[in-house]
XYZ file of N, CA and C in Angstrom:
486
model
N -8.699 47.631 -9.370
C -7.939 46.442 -9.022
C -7.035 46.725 -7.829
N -6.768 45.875 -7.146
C -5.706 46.156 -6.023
C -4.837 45.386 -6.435
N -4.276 45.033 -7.411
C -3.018 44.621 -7.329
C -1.794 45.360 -6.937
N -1.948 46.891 -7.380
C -1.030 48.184 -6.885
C -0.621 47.766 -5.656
N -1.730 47.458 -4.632
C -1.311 47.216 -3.207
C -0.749 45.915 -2.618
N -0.255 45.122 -3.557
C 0.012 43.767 -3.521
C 1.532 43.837 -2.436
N 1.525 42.985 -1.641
C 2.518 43.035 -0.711
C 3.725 42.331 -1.174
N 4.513 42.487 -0.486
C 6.285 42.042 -1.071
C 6.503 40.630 -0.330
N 7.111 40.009 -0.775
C 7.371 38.527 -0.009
C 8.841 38.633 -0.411
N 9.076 38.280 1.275
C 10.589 38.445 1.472
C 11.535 36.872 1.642
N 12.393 37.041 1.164
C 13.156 36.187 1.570
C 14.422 36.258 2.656
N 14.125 34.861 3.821
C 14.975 35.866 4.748
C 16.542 35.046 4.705
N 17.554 35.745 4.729
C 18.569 35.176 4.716
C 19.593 35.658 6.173
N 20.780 35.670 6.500
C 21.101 35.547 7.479
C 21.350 37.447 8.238
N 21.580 37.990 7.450
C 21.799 39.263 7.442
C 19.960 39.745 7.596
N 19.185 39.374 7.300
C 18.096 40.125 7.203
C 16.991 39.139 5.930
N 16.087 40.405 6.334
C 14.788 39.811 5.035
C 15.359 40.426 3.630
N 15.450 39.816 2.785
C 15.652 40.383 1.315
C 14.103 40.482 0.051
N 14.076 41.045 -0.030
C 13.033 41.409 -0.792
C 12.791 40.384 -2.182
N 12.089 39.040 -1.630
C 11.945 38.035 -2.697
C 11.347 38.418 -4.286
N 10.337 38.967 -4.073
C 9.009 39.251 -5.130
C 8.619 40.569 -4.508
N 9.017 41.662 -5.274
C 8.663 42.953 -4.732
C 6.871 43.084 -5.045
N 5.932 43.789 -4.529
C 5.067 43.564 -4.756
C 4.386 44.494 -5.487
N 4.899 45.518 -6.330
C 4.939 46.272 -7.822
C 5.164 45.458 -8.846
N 6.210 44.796 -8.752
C 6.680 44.244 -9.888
C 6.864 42.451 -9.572
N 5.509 42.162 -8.885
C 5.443 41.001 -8.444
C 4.707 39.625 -9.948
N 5.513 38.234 -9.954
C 5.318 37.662 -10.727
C 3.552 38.019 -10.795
N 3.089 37.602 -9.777
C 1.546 37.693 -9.387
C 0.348 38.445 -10.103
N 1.648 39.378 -10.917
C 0.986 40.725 -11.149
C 0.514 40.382 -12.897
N 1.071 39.224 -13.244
C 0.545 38.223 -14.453
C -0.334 37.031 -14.324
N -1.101 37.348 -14.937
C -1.985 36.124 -14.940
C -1.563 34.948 -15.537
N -1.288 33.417 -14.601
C -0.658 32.471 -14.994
C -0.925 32.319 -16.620
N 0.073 31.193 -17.141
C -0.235 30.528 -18.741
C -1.332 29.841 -18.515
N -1.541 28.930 -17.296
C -2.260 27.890 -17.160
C -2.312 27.913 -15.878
N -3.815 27.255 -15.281
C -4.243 27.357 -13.778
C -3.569 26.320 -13.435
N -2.858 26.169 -12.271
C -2.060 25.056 -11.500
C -2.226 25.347 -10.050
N -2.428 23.838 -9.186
C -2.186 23.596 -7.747
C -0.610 24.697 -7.576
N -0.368 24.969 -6.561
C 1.178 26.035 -5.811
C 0.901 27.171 -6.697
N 0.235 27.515 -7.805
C 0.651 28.655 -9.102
C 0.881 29.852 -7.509
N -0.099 29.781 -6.522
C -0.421 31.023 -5.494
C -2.331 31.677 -5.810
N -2.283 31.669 -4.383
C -3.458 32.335 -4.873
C -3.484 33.895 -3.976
N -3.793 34.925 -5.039
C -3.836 36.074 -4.419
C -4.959 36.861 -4.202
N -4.849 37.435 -3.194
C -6.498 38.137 -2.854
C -5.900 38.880 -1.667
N -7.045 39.609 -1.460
C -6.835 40.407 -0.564
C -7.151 39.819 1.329
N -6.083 39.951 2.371
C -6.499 38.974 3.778
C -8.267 39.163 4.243
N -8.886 40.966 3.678
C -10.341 40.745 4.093
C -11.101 39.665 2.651
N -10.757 39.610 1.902
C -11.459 38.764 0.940
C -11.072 37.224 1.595
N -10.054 36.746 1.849
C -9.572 35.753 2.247
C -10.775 35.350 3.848
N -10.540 36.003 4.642
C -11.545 35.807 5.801
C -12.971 36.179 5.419
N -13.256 36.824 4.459
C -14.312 36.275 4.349
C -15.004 35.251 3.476
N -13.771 34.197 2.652
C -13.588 33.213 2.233
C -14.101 32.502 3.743
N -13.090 32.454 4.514
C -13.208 31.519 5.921
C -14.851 31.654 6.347
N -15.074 32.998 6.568
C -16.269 33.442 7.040
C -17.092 32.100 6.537
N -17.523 32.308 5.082
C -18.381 31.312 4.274
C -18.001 30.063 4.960
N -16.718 29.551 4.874
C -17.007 28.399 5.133
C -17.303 27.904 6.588
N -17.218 28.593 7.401
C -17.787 28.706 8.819
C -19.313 28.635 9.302
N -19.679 29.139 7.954
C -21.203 29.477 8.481
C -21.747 28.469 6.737
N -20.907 27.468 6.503
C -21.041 25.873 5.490
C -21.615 26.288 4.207
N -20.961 27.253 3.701
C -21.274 27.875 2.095
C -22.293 29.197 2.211
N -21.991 29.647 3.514
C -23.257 31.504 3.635
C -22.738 32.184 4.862
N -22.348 33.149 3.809
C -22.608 34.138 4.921
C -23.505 34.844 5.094
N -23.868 35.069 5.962
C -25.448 35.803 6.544
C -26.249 35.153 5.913
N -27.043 35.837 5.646
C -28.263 35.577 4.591
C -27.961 35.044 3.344
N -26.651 35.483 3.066
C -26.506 35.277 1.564
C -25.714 33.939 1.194
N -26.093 33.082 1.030
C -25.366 31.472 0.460
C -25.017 31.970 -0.728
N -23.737 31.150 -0.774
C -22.622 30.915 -2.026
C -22.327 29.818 -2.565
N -22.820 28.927 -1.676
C -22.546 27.575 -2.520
C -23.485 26.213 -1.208
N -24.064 25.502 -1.892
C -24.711 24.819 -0.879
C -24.419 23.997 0.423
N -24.826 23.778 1.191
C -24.273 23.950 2.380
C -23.194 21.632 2.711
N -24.045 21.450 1.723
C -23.449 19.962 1.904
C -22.171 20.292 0.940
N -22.131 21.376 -0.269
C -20.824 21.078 -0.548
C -19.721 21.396 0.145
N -19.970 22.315 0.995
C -19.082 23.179 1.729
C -18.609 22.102 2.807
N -19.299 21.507 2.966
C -19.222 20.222 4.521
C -18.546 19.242 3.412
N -18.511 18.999 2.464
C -18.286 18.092 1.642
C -16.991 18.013 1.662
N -16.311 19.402 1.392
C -15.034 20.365 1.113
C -14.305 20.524 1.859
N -15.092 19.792 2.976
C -14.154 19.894 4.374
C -13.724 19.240 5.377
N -14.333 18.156 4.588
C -14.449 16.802 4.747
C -13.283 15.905 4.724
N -12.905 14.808 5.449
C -12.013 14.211 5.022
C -12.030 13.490 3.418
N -11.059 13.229 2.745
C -11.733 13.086 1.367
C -10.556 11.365 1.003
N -9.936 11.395 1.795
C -8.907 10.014 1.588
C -9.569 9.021 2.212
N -9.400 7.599 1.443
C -9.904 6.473 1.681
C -9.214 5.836 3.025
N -10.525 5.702 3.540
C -9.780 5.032 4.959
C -8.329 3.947 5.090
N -7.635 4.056 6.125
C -6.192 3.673 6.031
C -5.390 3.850 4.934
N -5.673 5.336 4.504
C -4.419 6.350 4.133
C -3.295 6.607 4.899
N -2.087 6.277 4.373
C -1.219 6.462 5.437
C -0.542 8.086 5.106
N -0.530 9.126 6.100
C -0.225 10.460 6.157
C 1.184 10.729 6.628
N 1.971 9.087 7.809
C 2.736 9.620 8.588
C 4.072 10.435 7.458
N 4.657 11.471 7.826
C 5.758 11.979 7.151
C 5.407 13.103 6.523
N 4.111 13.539 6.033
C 3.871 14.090 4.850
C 3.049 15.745 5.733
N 3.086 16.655 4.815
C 2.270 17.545 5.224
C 1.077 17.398 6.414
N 0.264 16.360 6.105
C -1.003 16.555 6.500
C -0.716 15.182 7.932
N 0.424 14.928 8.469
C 0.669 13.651 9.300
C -0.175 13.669 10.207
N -0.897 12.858 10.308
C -1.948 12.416 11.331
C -3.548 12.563 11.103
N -3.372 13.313 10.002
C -4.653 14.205 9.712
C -5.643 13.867 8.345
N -6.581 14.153 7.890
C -7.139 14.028 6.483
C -6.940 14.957 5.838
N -7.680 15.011 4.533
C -7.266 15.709 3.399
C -9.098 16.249 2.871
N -9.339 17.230 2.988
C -10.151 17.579 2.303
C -10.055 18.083 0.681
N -11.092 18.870 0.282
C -10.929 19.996 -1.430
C -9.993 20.909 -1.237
N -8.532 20.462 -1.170
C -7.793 21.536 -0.898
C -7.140 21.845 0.711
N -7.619 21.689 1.481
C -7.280 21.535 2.735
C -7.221 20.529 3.862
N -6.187 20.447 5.022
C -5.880 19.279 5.922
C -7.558 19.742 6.835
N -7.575 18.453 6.987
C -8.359 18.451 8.240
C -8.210 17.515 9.311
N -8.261 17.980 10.421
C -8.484 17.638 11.703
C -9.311 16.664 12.270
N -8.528 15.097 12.461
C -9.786 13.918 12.602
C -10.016 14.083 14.058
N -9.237 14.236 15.060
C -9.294 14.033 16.777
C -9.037 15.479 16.981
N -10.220 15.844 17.916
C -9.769 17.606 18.772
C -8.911 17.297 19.266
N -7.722 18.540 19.588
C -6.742 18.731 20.306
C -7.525 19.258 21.735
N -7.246 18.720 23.221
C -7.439 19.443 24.115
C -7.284 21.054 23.961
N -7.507 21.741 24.853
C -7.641 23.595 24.703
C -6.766 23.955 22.918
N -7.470 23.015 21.901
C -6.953 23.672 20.733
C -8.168 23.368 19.705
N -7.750 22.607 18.563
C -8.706 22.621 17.326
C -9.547 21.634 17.479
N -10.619 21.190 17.028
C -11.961 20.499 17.061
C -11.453 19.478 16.187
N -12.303 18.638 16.435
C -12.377 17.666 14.876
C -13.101 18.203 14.017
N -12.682 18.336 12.614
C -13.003 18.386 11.651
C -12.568 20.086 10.928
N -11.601 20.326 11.890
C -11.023 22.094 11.565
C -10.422 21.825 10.296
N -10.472 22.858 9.609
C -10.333 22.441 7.973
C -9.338 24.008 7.477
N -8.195 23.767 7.360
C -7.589 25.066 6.750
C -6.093 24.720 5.955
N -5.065 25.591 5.520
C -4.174 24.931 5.046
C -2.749 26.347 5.033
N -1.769 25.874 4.938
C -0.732 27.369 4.649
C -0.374 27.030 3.383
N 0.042 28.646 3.381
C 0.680 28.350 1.592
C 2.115 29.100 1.950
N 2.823 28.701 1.114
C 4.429 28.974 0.430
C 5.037 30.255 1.668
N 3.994 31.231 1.754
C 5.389 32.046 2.018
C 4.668 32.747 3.288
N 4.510 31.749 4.433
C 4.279 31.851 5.824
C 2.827 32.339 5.650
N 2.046 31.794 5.357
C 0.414 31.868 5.358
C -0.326 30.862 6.048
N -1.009 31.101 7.015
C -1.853 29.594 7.352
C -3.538 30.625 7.924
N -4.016 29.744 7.470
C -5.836 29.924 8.123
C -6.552 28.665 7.622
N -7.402 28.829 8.961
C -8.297 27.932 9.642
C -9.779 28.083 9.668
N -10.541 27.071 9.545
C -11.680 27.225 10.193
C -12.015 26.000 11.002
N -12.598 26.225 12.617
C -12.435 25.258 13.443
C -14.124 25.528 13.659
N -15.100 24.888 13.118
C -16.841 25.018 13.455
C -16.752 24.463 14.906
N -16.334 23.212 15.369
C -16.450 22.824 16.760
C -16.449 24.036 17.502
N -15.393 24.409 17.908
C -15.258 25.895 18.441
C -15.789 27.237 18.054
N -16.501 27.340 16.834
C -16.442 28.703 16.757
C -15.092 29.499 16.043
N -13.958 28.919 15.857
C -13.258 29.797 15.402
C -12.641 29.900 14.184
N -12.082 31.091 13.453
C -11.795 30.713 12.206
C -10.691 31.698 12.842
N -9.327 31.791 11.684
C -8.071 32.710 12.012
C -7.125 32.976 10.766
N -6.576 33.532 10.584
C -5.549 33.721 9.558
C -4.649 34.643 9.454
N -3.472 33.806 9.789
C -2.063 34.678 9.411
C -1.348 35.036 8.385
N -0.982 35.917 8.153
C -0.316 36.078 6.759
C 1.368 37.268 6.998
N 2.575 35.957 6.952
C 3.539 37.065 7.141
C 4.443 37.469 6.319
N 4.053 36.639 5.131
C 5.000 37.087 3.486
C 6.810 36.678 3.984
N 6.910 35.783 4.350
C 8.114 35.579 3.970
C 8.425 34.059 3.706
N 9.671 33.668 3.220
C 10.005 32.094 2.518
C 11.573 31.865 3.078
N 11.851 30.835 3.482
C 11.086 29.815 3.466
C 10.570 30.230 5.009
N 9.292 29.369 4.854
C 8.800 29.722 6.415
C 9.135 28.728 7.491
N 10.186 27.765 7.318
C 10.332 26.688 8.348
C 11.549 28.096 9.188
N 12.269 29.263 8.850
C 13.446 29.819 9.209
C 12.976 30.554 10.374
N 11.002 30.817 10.872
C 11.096 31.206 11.650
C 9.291 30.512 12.289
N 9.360 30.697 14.012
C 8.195 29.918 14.442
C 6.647 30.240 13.838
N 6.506 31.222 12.770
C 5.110 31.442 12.644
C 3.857 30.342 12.142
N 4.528 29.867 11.081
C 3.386 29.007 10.751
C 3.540 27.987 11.928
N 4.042 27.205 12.305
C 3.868 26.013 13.287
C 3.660 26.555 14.379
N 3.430 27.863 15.201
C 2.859 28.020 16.125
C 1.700 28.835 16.173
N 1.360 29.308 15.302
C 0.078 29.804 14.726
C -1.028 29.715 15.322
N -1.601 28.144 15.280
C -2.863 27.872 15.784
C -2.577 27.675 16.871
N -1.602 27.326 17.598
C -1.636 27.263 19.261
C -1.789 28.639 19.810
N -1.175 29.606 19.459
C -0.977 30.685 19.393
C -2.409 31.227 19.652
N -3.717 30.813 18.458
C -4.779 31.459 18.500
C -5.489 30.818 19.236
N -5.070 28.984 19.981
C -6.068 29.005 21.131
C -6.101 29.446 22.194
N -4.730 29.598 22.306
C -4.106 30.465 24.057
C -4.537 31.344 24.342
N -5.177 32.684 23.183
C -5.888 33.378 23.451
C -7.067 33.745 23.496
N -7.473 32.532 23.761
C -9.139 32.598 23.833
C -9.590 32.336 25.362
């Protein structure tokens, strides 16, 4: 198991990062009472990209399919009934797939239509953009993450360097 190697999520306060959830003695390190949306999901960042991987290449990687290729497009799909209103909310401007925002209009030199990814809680975000070719994922373990630019500059971040 790798949980041993489970990373620490910090909390940053004004003096510094404080050590939120050490990652020895991390809640994580219990298996919920009950499965819930936010519970966290933990894995390792190469298991995670090659989560992305799959869905990049629409339920297979390489040779090997994991799940069929319309569900994966399905999943990534916008999934809200037309004239959903988004403005204000997480996903503003955007749709909602199985779990993740997606991308209705490409951004000039940025994401495609139909880029499908999402962040979680404690400065995490990844993507997969098929228009382009690209998939990405950051992961910087700390909360709250509005205290510093990572998640909201993230994906600009990864088109600039292409």
């Amino acid at each position: 198991s790798a949980l041993p190697r489970l990373s620490t999520n910090y909390f940053y306060v004004p003096s510094g990062p404080f050590p939120l959830d050490p990652g020895p003695e991390s809640v994580f390190q219990d298996k919920p009472a009950f499965p819930f949306g936010g519970a966290g999901l933990v894995m390792s960042m190469r298991d995670y990209d090659r989560f992305l991987l799959m869905l990049m290449g629409e339920g297979a990687i390489g040779d090997t399919r994991i799940m069929k290729a319309e569900t994966a497009r399905l999943g990534m799909s916008n999934l809200l009934p037309s004239g959903a209103e988004t403005a204000g909310s997480l996903i503003d401007g955007a749709g909602f797939g199985a779990g993740g925002r997606v991308t209705l209009k490409a951004t000039p030199g940025g994401s495609g239509a139909g880029t499908f990814g999402w962040g979680g809680a404690a400065a995490t975000i990844a993507f997969v953009d098929r228009a382009n070719q690209v998939r990405a994922g950051g992961y910087a373990q700390f909360m709250p993450d509005q205290t510093m630019p990572f998640t909201r500059d993230f994906a600009a971040s990864v088109y600039r360097s292409l």
